[in-house]
CSV table of C-alpha atoms in Angstrom, one decimal:
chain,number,residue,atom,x,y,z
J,266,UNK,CA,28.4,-155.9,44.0
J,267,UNK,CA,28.9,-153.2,41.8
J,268,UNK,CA,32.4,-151.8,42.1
J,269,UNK,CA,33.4,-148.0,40.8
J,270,UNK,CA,36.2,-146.8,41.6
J,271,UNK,CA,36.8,-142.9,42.2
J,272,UNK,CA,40.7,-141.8,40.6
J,273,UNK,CA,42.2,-139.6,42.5
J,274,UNK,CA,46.2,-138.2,43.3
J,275,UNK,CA,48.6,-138.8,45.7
J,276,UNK,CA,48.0,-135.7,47.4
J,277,UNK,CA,44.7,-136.3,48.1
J,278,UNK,CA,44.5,-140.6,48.4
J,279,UNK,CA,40.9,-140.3,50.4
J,280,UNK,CA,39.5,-137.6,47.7
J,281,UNK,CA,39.1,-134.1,47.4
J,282,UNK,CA,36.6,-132.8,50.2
J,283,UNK,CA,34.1,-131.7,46.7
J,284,UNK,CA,34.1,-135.6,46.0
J,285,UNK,CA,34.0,-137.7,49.5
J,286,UNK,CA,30.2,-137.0,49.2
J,287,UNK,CA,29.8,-139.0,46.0
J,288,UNK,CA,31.6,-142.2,47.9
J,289,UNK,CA,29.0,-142.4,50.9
J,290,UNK,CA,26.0,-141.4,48.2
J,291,UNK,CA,27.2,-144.4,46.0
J,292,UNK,CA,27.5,-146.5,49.3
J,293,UNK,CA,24.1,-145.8,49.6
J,294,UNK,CA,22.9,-147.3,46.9
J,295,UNK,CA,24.9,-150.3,47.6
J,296,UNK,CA,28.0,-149.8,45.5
J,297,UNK,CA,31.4,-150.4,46.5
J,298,UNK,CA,33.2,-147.1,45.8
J,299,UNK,CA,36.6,-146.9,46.1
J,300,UNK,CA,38.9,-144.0,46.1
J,301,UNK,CA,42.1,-144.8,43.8
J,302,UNK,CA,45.4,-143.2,42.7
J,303,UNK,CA,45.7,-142.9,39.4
J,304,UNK,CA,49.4,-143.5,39.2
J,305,UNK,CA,49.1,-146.1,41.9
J,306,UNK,CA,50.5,-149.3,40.4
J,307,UNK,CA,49.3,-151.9,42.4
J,308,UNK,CA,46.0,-151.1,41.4
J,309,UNK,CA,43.9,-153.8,39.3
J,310,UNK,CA,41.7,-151.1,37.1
J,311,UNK,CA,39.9,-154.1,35.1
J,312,UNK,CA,38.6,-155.0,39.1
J,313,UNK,CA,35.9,-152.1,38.4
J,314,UNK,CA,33.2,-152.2,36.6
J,315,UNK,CA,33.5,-148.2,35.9
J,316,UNK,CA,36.6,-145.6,36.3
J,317,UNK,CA,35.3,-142.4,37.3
J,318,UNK,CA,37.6,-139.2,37.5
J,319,UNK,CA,37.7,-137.0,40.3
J,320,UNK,CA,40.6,-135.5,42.5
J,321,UNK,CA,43.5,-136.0,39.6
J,322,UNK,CA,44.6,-132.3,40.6
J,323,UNK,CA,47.9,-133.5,39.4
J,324,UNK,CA,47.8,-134.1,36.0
J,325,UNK,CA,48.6,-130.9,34.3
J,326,UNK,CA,52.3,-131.6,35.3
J,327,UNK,CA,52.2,-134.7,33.8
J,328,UNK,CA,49.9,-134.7,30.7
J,329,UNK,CA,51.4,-137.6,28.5
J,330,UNK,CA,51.4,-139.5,31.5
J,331,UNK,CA,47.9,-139.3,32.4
J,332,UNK,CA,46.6,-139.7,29.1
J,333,UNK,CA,48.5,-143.2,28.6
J,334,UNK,CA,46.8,-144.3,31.8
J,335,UNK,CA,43.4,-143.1,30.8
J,336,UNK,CA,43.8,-145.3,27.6
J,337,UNK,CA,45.0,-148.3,29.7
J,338,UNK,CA,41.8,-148.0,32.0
J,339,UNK,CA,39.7,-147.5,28.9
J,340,UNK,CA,41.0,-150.7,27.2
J,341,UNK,CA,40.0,-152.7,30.4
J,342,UNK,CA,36.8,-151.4,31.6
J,343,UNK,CA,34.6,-148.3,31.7
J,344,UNK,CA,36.1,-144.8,31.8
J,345,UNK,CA,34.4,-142.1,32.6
J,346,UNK,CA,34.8,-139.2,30.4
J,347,UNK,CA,36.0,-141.7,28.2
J,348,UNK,CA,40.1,-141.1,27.2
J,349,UNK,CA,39.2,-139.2,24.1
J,350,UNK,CA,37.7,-136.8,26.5
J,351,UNK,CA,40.5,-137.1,28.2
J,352,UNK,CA,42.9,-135.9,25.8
J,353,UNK,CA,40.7,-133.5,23.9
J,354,UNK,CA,40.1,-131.5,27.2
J,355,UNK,CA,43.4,-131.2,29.2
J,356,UNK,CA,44.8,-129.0,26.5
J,357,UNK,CA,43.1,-125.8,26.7
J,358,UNK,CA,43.4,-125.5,22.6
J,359,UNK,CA,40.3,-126.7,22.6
J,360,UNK,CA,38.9,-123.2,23.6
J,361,UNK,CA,39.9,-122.1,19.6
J,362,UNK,CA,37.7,-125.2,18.0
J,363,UNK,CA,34.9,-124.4,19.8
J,364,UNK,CA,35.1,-120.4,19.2
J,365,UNK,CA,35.7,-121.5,15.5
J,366,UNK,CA,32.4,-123.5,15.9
J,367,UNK,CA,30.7,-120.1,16.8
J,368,UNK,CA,30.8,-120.9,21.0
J,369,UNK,CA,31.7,-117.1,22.2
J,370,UNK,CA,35.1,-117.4,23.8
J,371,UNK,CA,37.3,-114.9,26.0
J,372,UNK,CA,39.6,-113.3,23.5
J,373,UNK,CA,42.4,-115.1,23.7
J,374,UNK,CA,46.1,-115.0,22.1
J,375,UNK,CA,48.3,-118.0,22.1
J,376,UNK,CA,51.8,-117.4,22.4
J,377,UNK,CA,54.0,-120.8,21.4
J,378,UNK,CA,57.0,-121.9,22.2
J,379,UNK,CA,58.5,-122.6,18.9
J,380,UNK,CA,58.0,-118.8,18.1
J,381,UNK,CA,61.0,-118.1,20.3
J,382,UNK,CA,59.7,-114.7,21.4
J,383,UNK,CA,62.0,-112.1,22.6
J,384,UNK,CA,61.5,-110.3,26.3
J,385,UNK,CA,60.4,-107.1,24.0
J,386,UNK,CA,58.2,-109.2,21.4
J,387,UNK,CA,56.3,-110.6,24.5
J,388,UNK,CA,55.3,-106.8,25.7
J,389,UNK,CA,54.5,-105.7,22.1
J,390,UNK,CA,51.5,-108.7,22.1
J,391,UNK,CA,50.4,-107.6,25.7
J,392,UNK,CA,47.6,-105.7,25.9
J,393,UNK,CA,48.0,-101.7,26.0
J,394,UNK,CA,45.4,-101.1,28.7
J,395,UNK,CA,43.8,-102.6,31.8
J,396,UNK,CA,44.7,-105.9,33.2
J,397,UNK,CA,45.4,-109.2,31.7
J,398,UNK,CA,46.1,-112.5,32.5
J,399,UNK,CA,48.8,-115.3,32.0
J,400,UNK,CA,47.9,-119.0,32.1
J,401,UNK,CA,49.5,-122.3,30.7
J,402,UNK,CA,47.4,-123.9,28.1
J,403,UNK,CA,48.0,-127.7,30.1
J,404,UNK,CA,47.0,-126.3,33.8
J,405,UNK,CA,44.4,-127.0,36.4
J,406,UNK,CA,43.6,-125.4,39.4
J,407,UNK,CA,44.7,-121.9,38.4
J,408,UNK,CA,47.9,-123.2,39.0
J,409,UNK,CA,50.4,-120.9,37.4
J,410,UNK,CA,48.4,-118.4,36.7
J,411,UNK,CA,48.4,-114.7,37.4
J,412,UNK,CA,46.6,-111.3,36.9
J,413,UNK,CA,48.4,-108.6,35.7
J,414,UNK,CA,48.0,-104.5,35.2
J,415,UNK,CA,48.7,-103.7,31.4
J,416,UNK,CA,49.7,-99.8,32.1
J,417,UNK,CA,52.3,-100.4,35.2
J,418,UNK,CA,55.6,-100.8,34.1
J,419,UNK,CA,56.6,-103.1,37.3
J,420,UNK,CA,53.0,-105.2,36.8
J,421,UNK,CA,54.3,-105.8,32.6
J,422,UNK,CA,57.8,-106.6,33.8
J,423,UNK,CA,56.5,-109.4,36.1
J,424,UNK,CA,54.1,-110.7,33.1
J,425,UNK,CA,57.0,-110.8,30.7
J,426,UNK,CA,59.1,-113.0,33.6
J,427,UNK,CA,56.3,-115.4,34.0
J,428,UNK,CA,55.3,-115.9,30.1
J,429,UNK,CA,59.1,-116.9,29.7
J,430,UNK,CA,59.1,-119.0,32.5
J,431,UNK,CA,56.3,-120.6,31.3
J,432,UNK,CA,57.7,-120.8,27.5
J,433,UNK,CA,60.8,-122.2,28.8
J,434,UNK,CA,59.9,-124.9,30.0
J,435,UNK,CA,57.9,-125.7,26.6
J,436,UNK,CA,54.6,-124.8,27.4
J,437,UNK,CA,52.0,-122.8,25.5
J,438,UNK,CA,50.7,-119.6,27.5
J,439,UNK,CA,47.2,-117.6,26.5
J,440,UNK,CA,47.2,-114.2,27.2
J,441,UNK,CA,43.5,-113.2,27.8
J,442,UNK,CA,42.0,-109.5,28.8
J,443,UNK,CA,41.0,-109.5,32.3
J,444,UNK,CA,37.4,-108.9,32.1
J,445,UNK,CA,36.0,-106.4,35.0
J,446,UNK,CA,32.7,-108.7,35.0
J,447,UNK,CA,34.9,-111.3,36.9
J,448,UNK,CA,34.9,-108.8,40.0
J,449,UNK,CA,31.5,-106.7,40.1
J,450,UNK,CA,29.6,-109.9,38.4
J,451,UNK,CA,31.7,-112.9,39.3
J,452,UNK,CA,31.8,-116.3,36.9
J,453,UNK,CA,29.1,-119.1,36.9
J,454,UNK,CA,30.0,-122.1,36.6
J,455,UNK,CA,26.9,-124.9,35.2
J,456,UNK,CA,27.0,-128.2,36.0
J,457,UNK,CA,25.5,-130.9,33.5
J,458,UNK,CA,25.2,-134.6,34.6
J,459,UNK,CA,24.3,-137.0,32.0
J,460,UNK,CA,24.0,-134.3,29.6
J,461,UNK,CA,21.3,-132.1,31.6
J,462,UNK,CA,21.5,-129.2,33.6
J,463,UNK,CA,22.0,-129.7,37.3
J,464,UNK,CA,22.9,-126.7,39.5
J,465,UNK,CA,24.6,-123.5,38.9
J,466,UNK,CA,26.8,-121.9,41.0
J,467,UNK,CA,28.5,-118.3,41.4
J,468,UNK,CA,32.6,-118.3,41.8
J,469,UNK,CA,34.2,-115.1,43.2
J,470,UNK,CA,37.3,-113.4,41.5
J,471,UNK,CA,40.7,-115.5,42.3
J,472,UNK,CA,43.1,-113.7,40.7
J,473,UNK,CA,44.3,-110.4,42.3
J,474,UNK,CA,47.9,-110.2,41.1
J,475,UNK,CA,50.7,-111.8,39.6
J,476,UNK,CA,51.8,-115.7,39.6
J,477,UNK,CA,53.1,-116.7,43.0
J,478,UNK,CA,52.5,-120.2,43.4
J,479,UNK,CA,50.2,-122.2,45.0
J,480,UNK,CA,50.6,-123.6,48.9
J,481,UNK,CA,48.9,-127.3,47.7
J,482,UNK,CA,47.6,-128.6,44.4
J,483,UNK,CA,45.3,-126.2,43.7
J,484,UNK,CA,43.6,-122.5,44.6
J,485,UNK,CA,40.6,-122.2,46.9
J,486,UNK,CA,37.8,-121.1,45.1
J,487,UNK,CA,35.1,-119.3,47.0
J,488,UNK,CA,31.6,-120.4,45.9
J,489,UNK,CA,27.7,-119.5,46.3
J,490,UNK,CA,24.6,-120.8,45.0
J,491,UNK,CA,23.0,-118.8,42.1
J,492,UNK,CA,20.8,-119.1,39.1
J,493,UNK,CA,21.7,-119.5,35.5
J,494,UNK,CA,20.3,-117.1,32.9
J,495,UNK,CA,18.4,-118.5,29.8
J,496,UNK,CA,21.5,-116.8,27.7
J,497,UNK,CA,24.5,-118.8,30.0
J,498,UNK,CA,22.3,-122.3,29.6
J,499,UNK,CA,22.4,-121.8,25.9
J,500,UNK,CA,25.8,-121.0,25.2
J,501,UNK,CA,26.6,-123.9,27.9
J,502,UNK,CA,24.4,-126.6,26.0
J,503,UNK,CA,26.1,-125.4,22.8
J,504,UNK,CA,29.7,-125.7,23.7
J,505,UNK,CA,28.5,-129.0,25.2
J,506,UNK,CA,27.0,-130.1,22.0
J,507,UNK,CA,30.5,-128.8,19.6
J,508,UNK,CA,32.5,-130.7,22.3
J,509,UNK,CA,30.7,-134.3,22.1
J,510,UNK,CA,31.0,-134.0,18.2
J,511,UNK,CA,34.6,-132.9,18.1
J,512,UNK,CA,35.6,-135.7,20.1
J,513,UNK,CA,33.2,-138.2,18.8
J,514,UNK,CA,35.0,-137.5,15.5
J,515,UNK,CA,38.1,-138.8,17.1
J,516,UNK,CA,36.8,-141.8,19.7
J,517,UNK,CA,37.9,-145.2,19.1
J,518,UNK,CA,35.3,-147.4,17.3
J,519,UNK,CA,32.6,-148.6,20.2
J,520,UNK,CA,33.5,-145.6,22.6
J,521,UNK,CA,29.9,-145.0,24.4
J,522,UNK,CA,29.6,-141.3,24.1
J,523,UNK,CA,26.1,-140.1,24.3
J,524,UNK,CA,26.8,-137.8,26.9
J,525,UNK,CA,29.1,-136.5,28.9
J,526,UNK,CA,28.8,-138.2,32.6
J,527,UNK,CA,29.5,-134.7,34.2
J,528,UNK,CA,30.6,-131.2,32.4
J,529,UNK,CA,31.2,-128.4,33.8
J,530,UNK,CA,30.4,-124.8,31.9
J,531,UNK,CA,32.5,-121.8,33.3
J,532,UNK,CA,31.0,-118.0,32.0
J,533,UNK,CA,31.8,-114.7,32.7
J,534,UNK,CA,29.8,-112.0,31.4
J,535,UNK,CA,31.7,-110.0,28.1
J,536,UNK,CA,31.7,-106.1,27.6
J,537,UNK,CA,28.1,-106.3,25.8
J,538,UNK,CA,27.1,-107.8,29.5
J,539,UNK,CA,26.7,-111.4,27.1
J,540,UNK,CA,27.7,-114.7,28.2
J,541,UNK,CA,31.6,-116.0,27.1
J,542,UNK,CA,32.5,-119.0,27.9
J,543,UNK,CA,35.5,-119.4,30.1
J,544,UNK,CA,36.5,-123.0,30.0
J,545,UNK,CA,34.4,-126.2,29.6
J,546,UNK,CA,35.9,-128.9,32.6
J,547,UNK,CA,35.1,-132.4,31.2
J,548,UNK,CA,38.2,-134.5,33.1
J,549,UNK,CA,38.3,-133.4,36.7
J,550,UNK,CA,36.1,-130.6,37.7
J,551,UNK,CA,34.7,-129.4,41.3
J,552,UNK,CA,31.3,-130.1,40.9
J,553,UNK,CA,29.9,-128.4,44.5
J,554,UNK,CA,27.3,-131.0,44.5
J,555,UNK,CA,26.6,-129.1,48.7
J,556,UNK,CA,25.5,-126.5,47.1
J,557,UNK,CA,22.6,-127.8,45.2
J,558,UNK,CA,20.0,-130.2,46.9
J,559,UNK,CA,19.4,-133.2,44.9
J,560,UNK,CA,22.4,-132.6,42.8
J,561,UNK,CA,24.7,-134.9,44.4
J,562,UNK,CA,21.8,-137.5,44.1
J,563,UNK,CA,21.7,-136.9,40.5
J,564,UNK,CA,25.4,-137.8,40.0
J,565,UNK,CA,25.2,-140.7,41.9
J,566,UNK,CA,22.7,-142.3,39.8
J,567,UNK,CA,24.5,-141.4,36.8
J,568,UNK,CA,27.5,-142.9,38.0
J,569,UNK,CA,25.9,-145.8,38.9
J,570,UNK,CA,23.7,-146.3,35.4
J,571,UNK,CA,27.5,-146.1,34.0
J,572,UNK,CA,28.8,-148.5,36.1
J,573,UNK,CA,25.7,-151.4,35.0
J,574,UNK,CA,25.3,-150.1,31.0
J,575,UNK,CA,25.2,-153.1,29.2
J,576,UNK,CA,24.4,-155.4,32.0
């Protein structure tokens, strides 16, 4: 039998609720799928025939970590996205190769550690007017993120706290304008399996005000079905297609990568009313395979065509 397993955290051993569909479709079609913790130990990884991953909420806390155990997997059976993936895609720097590749990005500004910025050099690189967000470069979740107002004093003051926060302990921060698309428009997010488009689906607005914390791993998000435009599908397919040739540049020798086993292509709509992409999720992303029929059939099939490649 045919034996996948699905990599998950310790917070969530049985899966997310987005994933535990994928484990009875994959039953179905007579696979033995097995939800496993990543950093579980006792777990025999070259007992699989293919490593899928799924509900690793956790990883953004413990980056170098996770990528050493995606490269372990990899070295003993089937990974999927493969490590290289992996590492390309949990740092968010890869937003600035693909806008350099000519993928239309939020505007964003990186603020580094190493430049040591002072309380009053972090408001100078704030925007002057309407609302902007914070986020950590290595996050998931919309963990540690927050939405602030560029022209109240209180609003700025709380930014400043949480960029240095955030700086302190080492960690890169992007500052990005706060487009008002996200609330009267809302992002799509366009999910690709095996490299083609699947289903779209419409996120509303989760950030209404400054960092807080999150009670779990990760934010709720709040989705609907919706259609993609002929605009968002291109600019999704071409970040796809800069993505698989950055990091086919930088794969091991013999690393399958033809396609991407699932991406997932987030856009918000820019001042011109144009597609920008948001983030592209390649390691763990909700896929809301409920909210598309045939969708979660799709991925099944994909996963399973993973798992026997070669046979």
């Amino acid at each position: 039998m045919t034996r996948i397993a699905l990599a998950t955290c310790a917070a969530l051993p049985d899966l997310d609720r987005d994933d535990l569909p994928l484990q009875d479709a994959l039953t179905g079609l007579g696979v033995e799928a097995v939800a496993t913790v990543w950093d579980d130990p006792a777990v025999d990884w070259a007992g699989f025939d293919l490593v899928v991953i799924r509900s690793a909420w956790d990883y953004a806390q413990r980056r170098d970590e996770f990528l050493r155990w995606a490269e372990q997997v990899q070295a003993v059976t089937r990974l999927a996205n493969p490590s290289s993936v992996v590492r390309w895609n949990t740092d968010k720097h890869y937003l600035r190769e693909l806008e350099l590749a000519g993928v239309p990005v939020v505007p964003t500004m990186w603020i580094e550690p190493a430049q040591n910025l002072s309380s009053r050099a972090l408001h100078t690189r704030f925007p002057a007017h309407g609302d902007f967000v914070i986020k950590p470069a290595i996050s998931a979740g919309s963990v540690d993120t927050g939405r602030y107002t560029a022209i109240d004093a209180t609003s700025r003051g709380l930014a400043i706290t949480h960029a240095r926060r955030l700086l302190g302990a080492d960690r890169t921060i992007m500052v990005q304008r706060y487009l008002k698309s996200v609330d009267t428009v809302g992002e799509r997010a366009h999910v690709f399996i095996d490299g083609e488009h699947s289903h779209s689906v419409l996120k509303g607005a989760m950030l209404d005000g400054p960092d807080v914390g999150v009670d779990g791993i990760y934010k709720e998000e709040r989705m609907s079905p919706t259609t993609a435009s002929a605009a968002e599908i291109e600019v999704s397919r071409n970040a796809i297609a800069v993505a698989l040739d950055t990091v086919r540049a930088s794969s091991p020798a013999g690393t399958d990568l033809e396609s991407f086993l699932y991406a997932r292509v987030d856009v918000v709509s820019g001042d011109d009313d144009e597609p920008v992409l948001m983030e592209l999720e390649l390691v763990e992303p909700s896929l809301f395979t409920s909210l598309a029929e045939g969708s979660l059939d799709r991925l099944a099939q994909a996963v399973l065509r993973r798992a026997t490649a070669g046979r």
